[in-house]
C-alpha positions as a printed Julia matrix, in Angstrom:
157×3 Matrix{Float64}:
  68.4    -80.96  -127.7
  65.52   -82.17  -126.34
  65.98   -85.47  -125.38
  63.09   -87.96  -125.29
  64.63   -90.87  -122.6
  67.12   -93.13  -123.94
  70.55   -93.43  -122.07
  73.46   -95.14  -124.0
  76.75   -95.79  -122.73
  80.3    -95.51  -124.84
  83.11   -96.94  -124.18
  86.22   -94.57  -125.31
  89.65   -95.89  -125.8
  91.9    -94.21  -123.17
  89.3    -96.3   -120.85
  86.21   -93.46  -120.1
  83.01   -94.36  -120.36
  80.08   -91.54  -121.6
  76.42   -91.48  -120.94
  74.54   -90.59  -124.08
  71.0    -88.76  -124.46
  69.62   -90.83  -127.64
  66.93   -88.28  -129.21
  63.95   -90.56  -129.81
  63.29   -89.53  -133.53
  66.53   -89.65  -135.04
  68.99   -91.74  -133.82
  72.0    -90.43  -135.28
  71.17   -87.2   -133.26
  72.75   -87.38  -129.26
  73.94   -86.07  -126.39
  76.5    -86.78  -123.96
  75.31   -86.07  -120.39
  78.15   -87.37  -118.16
  81.15   -88.74  -118.28
  83.16   -91.42  -116.09
  85.97   -93.57  -115.48
  84.24   -96.23  -113.95
  81.98   -98.69  -116.1
  79.69  -100.06  -113.83
  78.89   -96.36  -112.28
  78.08   -94.82  -115.95
  75.75   -97.66  -116.63
  74.15   -97.08  -113.34
  73.37   -93.95  -114.21
  72.28   -94.6   -117.94
  69.76   -97.01  -116.21
  69.0    -94.52  -113.93
  67.8    -91.81  -116.22
  66.49   -93.96  -118.42
  64.19   -95.35  -115.82
  62.97   -91.5   -115.28
  59.47   -91.66  -116.42
  59.34   -87.61  -116.79
  60.63   -85.33  -119.43
  62.54   -83.2   -117.67
  66.49   -82.67  -118.61
  68.69   -85.2   -116.95
  70.71   -83.69  -114.0
  74.74   -83.31  -115.01
  77.16   -85.39  -113.52
  80.37   -84.23  -113.1
  83.19   -85.52  -114.39
  86.83   -85.98  -113.0
  88.8    -82.9   -112.83
  91.56   -84.69  -115.31
  91.31   -83.87  -119.51
  90.72   -87.42  -120.85
  92.85   -86.1   -124.64
  95.34   -84.06  -125.3
  95.8    -83.89  -128.66
  99.93   -83.32  -129.2
 101.13   -85.0   -125.61
 104.51   -84.65  -124.96
 106.99   -87.02  -123.95
 110.51   -87.4   -123.29
 112.52   -89.97  -125.18
 115.84   -89.63  -123.86
 116.73   -85.8   -125.02
 114.43   -85.67  -128.04
 110.48   -84.65  -127.53
 108.36   -87.46  -129.15
 104.64   -85.86  -130.28
 102.02   -87.6   -131.64
  98.72   -88.08  -130.98
  98.48   -89.49  -127.17
  96.25   -89.14  -124.42
  96.99   -88.31  -121.18
  97.56   -91.96  -119.93
  99.14   -94.03  -122.99
 101.41   -90.69  -122.0
 102.11   -90.84  -118.6
 102.32   -95.11  -118.85
 105.17   -94.73  -121.96
 106.83   -91.97  -119.55
 107.53   -94.01  -117.06
 108.3    -97.36  -118.37
 110.81   -94.76  -120.1
 112.15   -93.52  -116.98
 113.14   -96.75  -116.45
 113.94   -98.48  -118.97
 117.5   -100.74  -118.5
 120.51  -100.51  -120.9
 118.42  -103.86  -123.17
 115.29  -100.96  -123.35
 113.66  -103.17  -121.13
 111.23  -102.83  -117.78
 110.28  -105.58  -115.61
 107.3   -104.02  -113.3
 104.3   -106.08  -111.63
 100.84  -104.04  -113.47
 100.26  -102.41  -110.35
 103.39  -100.4   -109.43
 103.37   -99.83  -113.21
  99.54   -98.28  -113.06
 100.4    -96.59  -109.52
 103.96   -94.72  -110.95
 102.05   -93.57  -113.46
  98.78   -92.23  -111.32
  96.08   -93.98  -113.99
  93.5    -96.55  -112.69
  94.47  -100.25  -112.81
  91.49  -100.7   -114.84
  92.57   -98.71  -117.47
  95.78  -100.26  -117.31
  95.96  -102.85  -120.07
  94.05  -101.15  -122.73
  96.18   -98.31  -122.28
  99.1   -100.42  -122.66
  97.43  -102.7   -125.83
  97.7    -98.92  -127.23
 101.12   -98.4   -126.79
 102.04  -101.65  -128.47
  99.41  -100.87  -131.27
 101.21   -97.83  -131.82
 104.8    -98.99  -131.5
 106.22   -97.65  -128.9
 106.23  -100.9   -126.64
 106.62  -104.32  -127.08
 105.25  -106.6   -123.88
 107.99  -109.03  -124.38
 106.86  -111.58  -121.1
 102.55  -111.18  -119.44
 102.45  -110.63  -115.78
 101.07  -113.27  -113.7
 100.43  -113.39  -109.7
 104.39  -114.64  -109.24
 106.15  -112.55  -111.77
 105.57  -109.5   -113.04
 105.51  -108.07  -116.42
 108.61  -107.03  -119.11
 107.92  -104.43  -121.1
 110.22  -103.73  -124.25
 110.04   -99.73  -124.55
 111.07   -99.11  -128.98
 112.39   -95.99  -130.19
 110.22   -93.68  -131.61
């Protein structure tokens, strides 16, 4: 695609961002030129590419070597496997919560500890938890604060 110089930032469900080049003649045609896990870096990149006056093809940004989405992530649920449309981050958070639940299927944990245990960025945790709630994998029974950790109920698949 010949790139006309219009670059925009697009946000994905999993918390990642893409910079896309929009064709000047047809706004429906676009090309992903870079992916980022940080919104500010994506916007800076889009602004920098948009300000270039030459019609040269933009330099491609390298994304982190982490797959963004898995079409069928396997998440352990006791002895059975649950197969669903979960992103890698959603699967990691759900696996962490399931491994730490008590006899009441509850996990009491601070956001930073949960993000660290699941090996995802803290800034992505909120949207991942919202997605898991929307898909009825978890329910937040108490939101966290500076003084108290959040409590999540792990729902049976």
